[in-house]
Coordinates of C-alpha atoms in Angstrom, one line a residue:
M1 CA 20.9 -46.8 36.9
K2 CA 23.4 -45.8 34.2
N3 CA 25.4 -42.7 33.3
V4 CA 25.1 -41.8 37.0
S5 CA 26.6 -38.6 38.4
L6 CA 26.4 -37.1 41.8
T7 CA 27.1 -33.3 42.0
L8 CA 27.5 -31.1 45.0
Y9 CA 26.6 -27.4 44.5
A10 CA 27.7 -25.4 47.5
F11 CA 27.6 -21.7 48.1
H12 CA 29.6 -19.8 50.7
L13 CA 29.7 -16.1 51.5
R14 CA 33.0 -14.5 50.7
Q15 CA 32.0 -11.1 51.9
T16 CA 29.2 -10.0 54.3
L17 CA 27.2 -6.8 54.4
T18 CA 29.4 -5.3 57.1
D19 CA 32.7 -6.1 55.5
A20 CA 34.7 -3.3 53.9
P21 CA 35.1 -3.6 50.1
D22 CA 38.7 -4.7 50.6
R23 CA 37.9 -7.2 53.4
V24 CA 36.4 -10.7 53.4
A25 CA 34.3 -12.6 55.9
D26 CA 36.1 -14.1 58.9
D27 CA 35.3 -17.6 57.6
A28 CA 35.6 -16.9 53.9
A29 CA 38.2 -19.7 53.4
L30 CA 36.1 -22.3 55.3
L31 CA 34.8 -23.9 52.1
W32 CA 38.2 -24.5 50.7
D33 CA 39.5 -25.8 54.0
N34 CA 36.7 -28.3 54.3
L35 CA 37.1 -29.5 50.8
T36 CA 40.8 -30.0 51.3
N37 CA 40.1 -31.9 54.5
L38 CA 37.8 -34.4 52.7
G39 CA 40.9 -36.1 51.5
H40 CA 39.1 -38.8 49.5
F41 CA 40.6 -37.8 46.1
P42 CA 44.3 -37.3 45.3
G43 CA 43.8 -33.9 43.8
L44 CA 42.3 -32.5 47.0
T45 CA 45.7 -32.5 48.7
T46 CA 47.0 -29.9 46.1
L47 CA 43.7 -28.0 45.7
K48 CA 44.8 -24.8 47.3
S49 CA 47.8 -24.5 45.0
Q50 CA 45.5 -24.4 42.0
L51 CA 43.3 -21.6 43.4
I52 CA 43.9 -18.0 42.6
C53 CA 42.9 -17.0 46.2
Y54 CA 45.9 -18.9 47.7
T55 CA 49.6 -18.3 47.8
N56 CA 50.9 -21.8 48.5
T57 CA 48.6 -22.7 51.4
E58 CA 48.0 -19.2 52.6
Y59 CA 44.6 -17.7 51.9
T60 CA 45.2 -14.5 50.0
P61 CA 41.8 -13.2 48.6
Q62 CA 43.5 -10.0 47.4
N63 CA 45.0 -12.1 44.6
E64 CA 41.6 -12.4 43.0
P65 CA 41.2 -10.2 39.9
G66 CA 38.8 -7.3 39.7
Q67 CA 35.9 -8.9 37.9
K68 CA 33.2 -10.3 40.2
T69 CA 32.3 -13.5 38.4
Y70 CA 35.0 -15.9 37.2
W71 CA 36.9 -19.1 37.5
L72 CA 39.0 -19.4 40.7
T73 CA 41.6 -21.6 39.1
H74 CA 44.9 -20.4 37.7
A75 CA 44.2 -22.4 34.6
Q76 CA 40.7 -20.9 34.2
K77 CA 39.2 -24.4 33.9
D78 CA 38.0 -27.3 36.0
I79 CA 40.2 -29.4 38.3
D80 CA 40.6 -33.2 37.8
L81 CA 40.8 -34.5 41.4
G82 CA 41.6 -38.1 40.3
A83 CA 39.8 -41.3 41.3
I84 CA 39.3 -43.7 44.2
S85 CA 38.8 -47.4 43.9
T86 CA 35.7 -49.2 45.2
A87 CA 35.1 -52.7 46.6
D88 CA 33.0 -53.6 43.5
G89 CA 35.9 -53.2 41.1
F90 CA 35.2 -49.8 39.5
K91 CA 36.5 -46.3 40.3
I92 CA 34.8 -43.1 41.2
T93 CA 36.3 -40.0 39.5
A94 CA 35.9 -36.4 40.8
N95 CA 35.9 -33.1 39.0
L96 CA 35.8 -29.7 40.7
Q97 CA 34.7 -26.4 39.3
P98 CA 35.3 -23.5 41.7
F99 CA 33.9 -20.0 41.0
R100 CA 33.4 -16.6 42.5
L101 CA 29.9 -15.2 41.9
N102 CA 30.1 -11.6 43.2
D103 CA 30.2 -11.9 47.0
T104 CA 29.9 -15.7 47.0
Y105 CA 32.2 -18.7 46.5
A106 CA 30.5 -21.5 44.5
I107 CA 31.6 -25.0 43.8
D108 CA 30.5 -27.8 41.5
L109 CA 32.0 -31.1 42.7
T110 CA 30.9 -33.9 40.4
L111 CA 31.5 -37.6 41.0
T112 CA 31.0 -40.2 38.3
P113 CA 31.9 -43.9 37.8
D114 CA 34.9 -44.4 35.5
S115 CA 32.6 -46.2 33.1
P116 CA 29.4 -44.2 32.3
H117 CA 27.6 -47.4 31.1
L118 CA 28.1 -49.2 34.4
D119 CA 24.9 -50.2 36.1
I120 CA 24.9 -48.6 39.6
T121 CA 22.7 -50.1 42.2
L122 CA 21.2 -48.3 45.3
P123 CA 23.8 -49.8 47.7
Q124 CA 26.6 -48.8 45.4
L125 CA 25.7 -45.1 45.9
Q126 CA 27.6 -45.4 49.1
H127 CA 30.8 -45.7 47.0
F128 CA 30.3 -42.0 46.2
R129 CA 30.6 -41.3 50.0
P130 CA 27.6 -39.0 50.0
Q131 CA 27.9 -38.6 53.8
S132 CA 31.0 -36.5 53.3
L133 CA 29.1 -34.1 51.1
L134 CA 26.5 -33.1 53.7
P135 CA 26.2 -29.7 55.4
N136 CA 27.9 -30.7 58.7
T137 CA 31.1 -31.4 56.7
I138 CA 31.0 -28.9 53.9
Q139 CA 29.6 -26.0 56.1
A140 CA 28.7 -23.8 53.2
S141 CA 27.2 -20.6 54.8
L142 CA 24.5 -20.1 52.2
G143 CA 23.6 -23.7 51.7
Q144 CA 24.0 -26.6 49.3
T145 CA 22.2 -28.8 46.7
L146 CA 23.1 -32.5 46.1
W147 CA 22.0 -33.5 42.6
L148 CA 21.9 -37.1 41.4
Y149 CA 21.4 -37.8 37.7
A150 CA 20.7 -41.3 36.3
E151 CA 19.3 -42.9 33.2
V152 CA 16.8 -45.7 33.8
D153 CA 14.4 -47.9 31.9
A154 CA 11.2 -46.4 30.6
Q155 CA 9.0 -48.6 32.8
T156 CA 10.8 -47.6 36.0
D157 CA 8.6 -46.4 38.9
C158 CA 10.6 -43.1 39.1
A159 CA 8.8 -41.8 42.2
T160 CA 9.7 -44.9 44.2
L161 CA 13.3 -45.0 42.9
A162 CA 13.8 -41.3 43.6
E163 CA 12.7 -41.7 47.2
Q164 CA 15.0 -44.8 47.5
C165 CA 17.9 -42.7 46.1
A166 CA 17.3 -39.8 48.5
T167 CA 17.2 -42.2 51.4
A168 CA 20.4 -44.0 50.2
L169 CA 22.3 -40.7 50.0
L170 CA 21.4 -39.9 53.6
A171 CA 22.0 -43.5 54.9
N172 CA 23.9 -43.7 58.3
T173 CA 23.2 -40.1 59.1
P174 CA 20.6 -38.5 61.4
L175 CA 19.0 -36.8 58.4
N176 CA 15.8 -37.9 56.6
P177 CA 14.6 -36.8 53.2
S178 CA 11.3 -35.0 53.1
F179 CA 9.6 -34.9 49.7
Q180 CA 9.0 -31.4 48.4
N181 CA 8.2 -31.4 44.7
Q182 CA 8.0 -33.4 41.5
D183 CA 8.3 -32.1 38.0
S184 CA 10.5 -32.3 35.0
L185 CA 13.7 -30.6 33.7
F186 CA 14.9 -30.9 30.1
G187 CA 12.9 -34.1 29.5
S188 CA 13.9 -35.9 32.7
H189 CA 11.8 -36.5 35.8
L190 CA 12.9 -34.2 38.6
F191 CA 12.3 -34.8 42.3
H192 CA 13.1 -32.4 45.1
Y193 CA 13.8 -33.5 48.7
L194 CA 14.8 -31.5 51.7
A195 CA 16.8 -32.8 54.7
T196 CA 17.1 -30.6 57.8
Q197 CA 19.0 -30.8 61.1
P198 CA 16.3 -31.5 63.8
S199 CA 18.0 -28.9 66.1
Q200 CA 18.1 -26.2 63.4
P201 CA 15.3 -27.0 60.9
D202 CA 15.1 -23.4 59.6
N203 CA 18.8 -22.7 59.2
P204 CA 19.6 -22.7 55.5
A205 CA 23.3 -23.6 56.2
Q206 CA 22.2 -26.8 57.8
Q207 CA 19.7 -27.8 55.1
C208 CA 20.5 -30.2 52.3
H209 CA 18.5 -29.8 49.2
I210 CA 18.5 -33.0 47.1
L211 CA 17.5 -33.1 43.5
I212 CA 17.0 -36.5 41.7
S213 CA 16.9 -36.4 37.9
L214 CA 15.8 -39.7 36.3
N215 CA 16.0 -39.9 32.5
T216 CA 13.6 -42.6 31.1
N217 CA 13.4 -41.7 27.4
H218 CA 17.0 -40.8 26.3
S219 CA 16.2 -37.1 26.5
P220 CA 19.2 -34.8 25.8
T221 CA 19.1 -33.6 29.5
V222 CA 22.8 -33.6 30.1
E223 CA 23.5 -31.8 26.8
L224 CA 20.9 -29.1 27.7
L225 CA 22.2 -28.8 31.2
G226 CA 25.6 -28.1 29.7
K227 CA 24.2 -25.4 27.5
G228 CA 22.4 -23.7 30.4
Y229 CA 25.1 -24.4 32.9
D230 CA 25.9 -20.8 33.8
E231 CA 22.2 -19.9 34.2
L232 CA 21.6 -23.1 36.3
L233 CA 24.6 -22.3 38.7
Q234 CA 23.4 -18.7 39.1
L235 CA 19.8 -19.9 39.7
L236 CA 20.8 -22.3 42.4
C237 CA 23.0 -19.6 44.0
C238 CA 20.0 -17.2 44.0
H239 CA 17.8 -19.9 45.5
H240 CA 20.1 -20.4 48.4
K241 CA 20.7 -16.7 48.9
L242 CA 17.0 -16.0 49.1
R243 CA 16.5 -18.6 51.8
Y244 CA 19.6 -17.3 53.6
I245 CA 18.5 -13.6 53.4
Y246 CA 15.0 -14.3 54.7
H247 CA 16.4 -16.4 57.6
Q248 CA 18.8 -13.6 58.5
S249 CA 15.9 -11.1 58.5
R250 CA 13.9 -13.3 60.8
Q251 CA 16.7 -13.0 63.3
R252 CA 17.1 -9.2 63.1
Y253 CA 13.3 -8.5 63.4
P254 CA 13.0 -9.9 67.0
D255 CA 16.3 -8.1 67.9
A256 CA 14.6 -4.8 66.9
R257 CA 11.4 -5.6 68.7
H258 CA 13.3 -6.3 71.9
L259 CA 15.1 -2.9 71.6
Y260 CA 11.7 -1.2 70.9
S261 CA 10.3 -2.8 74.0
Q262 CA 13.2 -1.4 76.0
L263 CA 12.4 2.1 74.7
E264 CA 8.7 1.7 75.7
Q265 CA 9.7 0.7 79.2
Q266 CA 12.0 3.7 79.5
I267 CA 9.2 6.0 78.3
Q268 CA 6.9 4.6 80.9
T269 CA 9.4 5.3 83.6
L270 CA 9.6 9.0 82.9
P271 CA 6.3 10.1 84.7
N272 CA 7.2 7.9 87.7
L273 CA 10.6 9.4 88.4
T274 CA 10.8 10.7 91.9
T275 CA 10.0 14.4 92.5
D276 CA 13.4 14.7 94.3
K277 CA 15.3 16.6 91.7
Q278 CA 18.7 15.4 93.0
T279 CA 17.7 11.7 92.6
R280 CA 15.8 12.4 89.4
L281 CA 18.8 14.1 87.8
D282 CA 21.0 11.1 88.5
A283 CA 18.4 8.7 87.1
L284 CA 17.9 10.8 84.0
K285 CA 21.7 11.0 83.4
N286 CA 21.9 7.3 83.6
L287 CA 19.0 7.0 81.1
L288 CA 20.8 9.6 78.9
N289 CA 23.8 7.3 78.7
Q290 CA 21.7 4.3 77.8
I291 CA 19.5 5.7 75.1
P292 CA 22.1 6.4 72.4
H293 CA 23.5 2.9 72.6
T294 CA 20.0 1.4 72.3
A295 CA 19.1 3.8 69.5
L296 CA 22.3 2.8 67.6
D297 CA 21.6 -0.9 67.9
Y298 CA 18.0 -0.2 66.8
A299 CA 19.3 1.7 63.8
R300 CA 21.6 -1.1 62.9
C301 CA 18.7 -3.6 63.0
L302 CA 16.7 -1.4 60.6
R303 CA 19.7 -0.9 58.4
D304 CA 20.2 -4.7 58.1
L305 CA 16.5 -5.2 57.4
R306 CA 16.6 -2.6 54.6
A307 CA 19.7 -4.3 53.2
H308 CA 18.0 -7.7 53.3
H309 CA 15.1 -6.2 51.4
T310 CA 17.4 -4.8 48.7
A311 CA 19.2 -8.1 48.5
M312 CA 15.9 -10.0 48.2
E313 CA 14.9 -7.7 45.3
T314 CA 18.2 -8.3 43.5
N315 CA 18.1 -12.0 43.9
L316 CA 14.5 -12.3 43.0
T317 CA 15.2 -10.5 39.7
N318 CA 18.3 -12.6 39.0
F319 CA 16.4 -15.9 39.8
D320 CA 13.6 -14.9 37.4
T321 CA 16.0 -14.0 34.7
K322 CA 17.9 -17.2 34.9
Q323 CA 14.7 -19.2 35.0
Q324 CA 13.5 -17.6 31.8
K325 CA 16.8 -18.2 30.1
L326 CA 16.8 -21.9 31.1
A327 CA 13.2 -22.1 29.7
Q328 CA 14.6 -21.3 26.3
F329 CA 16.5 -24.7 26.3
G330 CA 13.5 -26.8 27.2
D331 CA 11.0 -27.6 30.0
I332 CA 11.7 -26.4 33.5
P333 CA 10.0 -27.3 36.8
Q334 CA 7.0 -25.3 37.8
F335 CA 8.1 -25.4 41.4
W336 CA 10.8 -22.9 40.5
G337 CA 8.0 -20.4 39.8
K338 CA 6.3 -21.4 43.0
F339 CA 9.5 -20.7 44.9
L340 CA 9.7 -17.3 43.2
K341 CA 6.2 -16.4 44.4
E342 CA 7.0 -17.5 47.9
S343 CA 10.1 -15.4 47.9
H344 CA 8.1 -12.4 46.9
V345 CA 6.0 -13.0 50.0
W346 CA 9.2 -13.1 52.1
K347 CA 10.2 -9.7 50.6
Q348 CA 6.8 -8.2 51.4
Q349 CA 7.2 -9.5 55.0
I350 CA 10.5 -7.8 55.4
Q351 CA 9.0 -4.5 54.1
T352 CA 6.2 -4.9 56.5
D353 CA 8.7 -5.3 59.3
I354 CA 10.5 -2.2 58.2
N355 CA 7.3 -0.2 58.0
Y356 CA 6.4 -1.3 61.5
L357 CA 9.8 -0.5 63.0
S358 CA 10.7 2.7 61.2
P359 CA 8.6 5.0 63.5
G360 CA 10.5 3.7 66.5
Q361 CA 13.7 5.4 65.1
D362 CA 12.0 8.8 65.4
L363 CA 10.7 7.9 68.8
F364 CA 14.3 7.2 70.0
G365 CA 15.3 10.6 68.9
Q366 CA 12.3 12.3 70.6
M367 CA 13.0 10.4 73.8
L368 CA 16.6 11.5 73.7
E369 CA 15.7 15.1 73.2
T370 CA 13.1 15.0 76.0
V371 CA 15.4 13.5 78.5
R372 CA 18.3 15.8 77.5
G373 CA 15.9 18.8 78.0
I374 CA 14.9 17.7 81.5
V375 CA 18.5 17.0 82.4
D376 CA 19.6 20.5 81.2
L377 CA 16.8 22.1 83.2
D378 CA 17.5 20.2 86.4
Q379 CA 21.2 20.7 86.1
A380 CA 20.7 24.5 85.6
E381 CA 18.5 24.6 88.8
R382 CA 21.1 22.6 90.8
D383 CA 23.9 24.9 89.6
T384 CA 21.8 27.9 90.7
F385 CA 21.8 26.6 94.2

């Protein structure tokens, strides 16, 4: 394999739904901390001093300018992180491109041999230290993609080689690559693998998406990827956001269902309250104290689901737009279109959840008014005596 490059694309939320416009997420700086802690390359020790969002080593996101998409380096360009030596006599160089994409921090960390024409074998992929680029180390909240590019002979069995590469990248880890798709991008074969943590298989932050690009016919893949770089970075960001948003919605829906169940139980208790008005009044007052808190939690669940639906719509539109722009440069994988269709189904599911849960919000209000009316009546009768 020649002209080999290994790129980590990682996406981390800078700001969440509930953060004020001038605030950031509690773990917004985690991506930069984890990169610095890698320590493999000399430039990582001074990384923070080159980022706009730091004053010396103190995270100061308020230093970031007003525009929502831009370079995060003072020099407005990539960072040369230097090189590390290998036992086989060549060096691995590292280059970092840090960005802010609206509410998200994004990085492109690309590792290459110091000689592009060097023939890299499967065992030599370990010199790139891919284990340090996996989710348990990087901890990007939205997820990540590890992309290996290589030029190989025309007669190469690319499917077999791609699987071997994916396995090599995950060697000495508990992760196993699962084949997802095969297609082409800008003239090169493209293979998609997914590796998940057994304990959290559905958590996007713990998933590692692996893309293997194998160029067998000297296609201008690298040149075209450069021309469409902005669109590709945004497309990958949307891809991870869509998975993240749907995963978040799957957590909020059962929360709302649990609260709805509590309301149903409270409604069923009303007819069974004791006829002793003294005891009943105390029970109703206790219920009156509980309902507003439950109703507020329920309203927050619905608010989050509606926000997730809106975010899905936005990212679906952006993903489709970036996909169409990339198609202007050359062939793109069909599985991007399949993912877009799947994401539309996710959006419809969220809307179904909202439709199902929305009547419960009115029911909370009606329950509150009913209990309050009974309390007022019983209290008035007690005060009369």
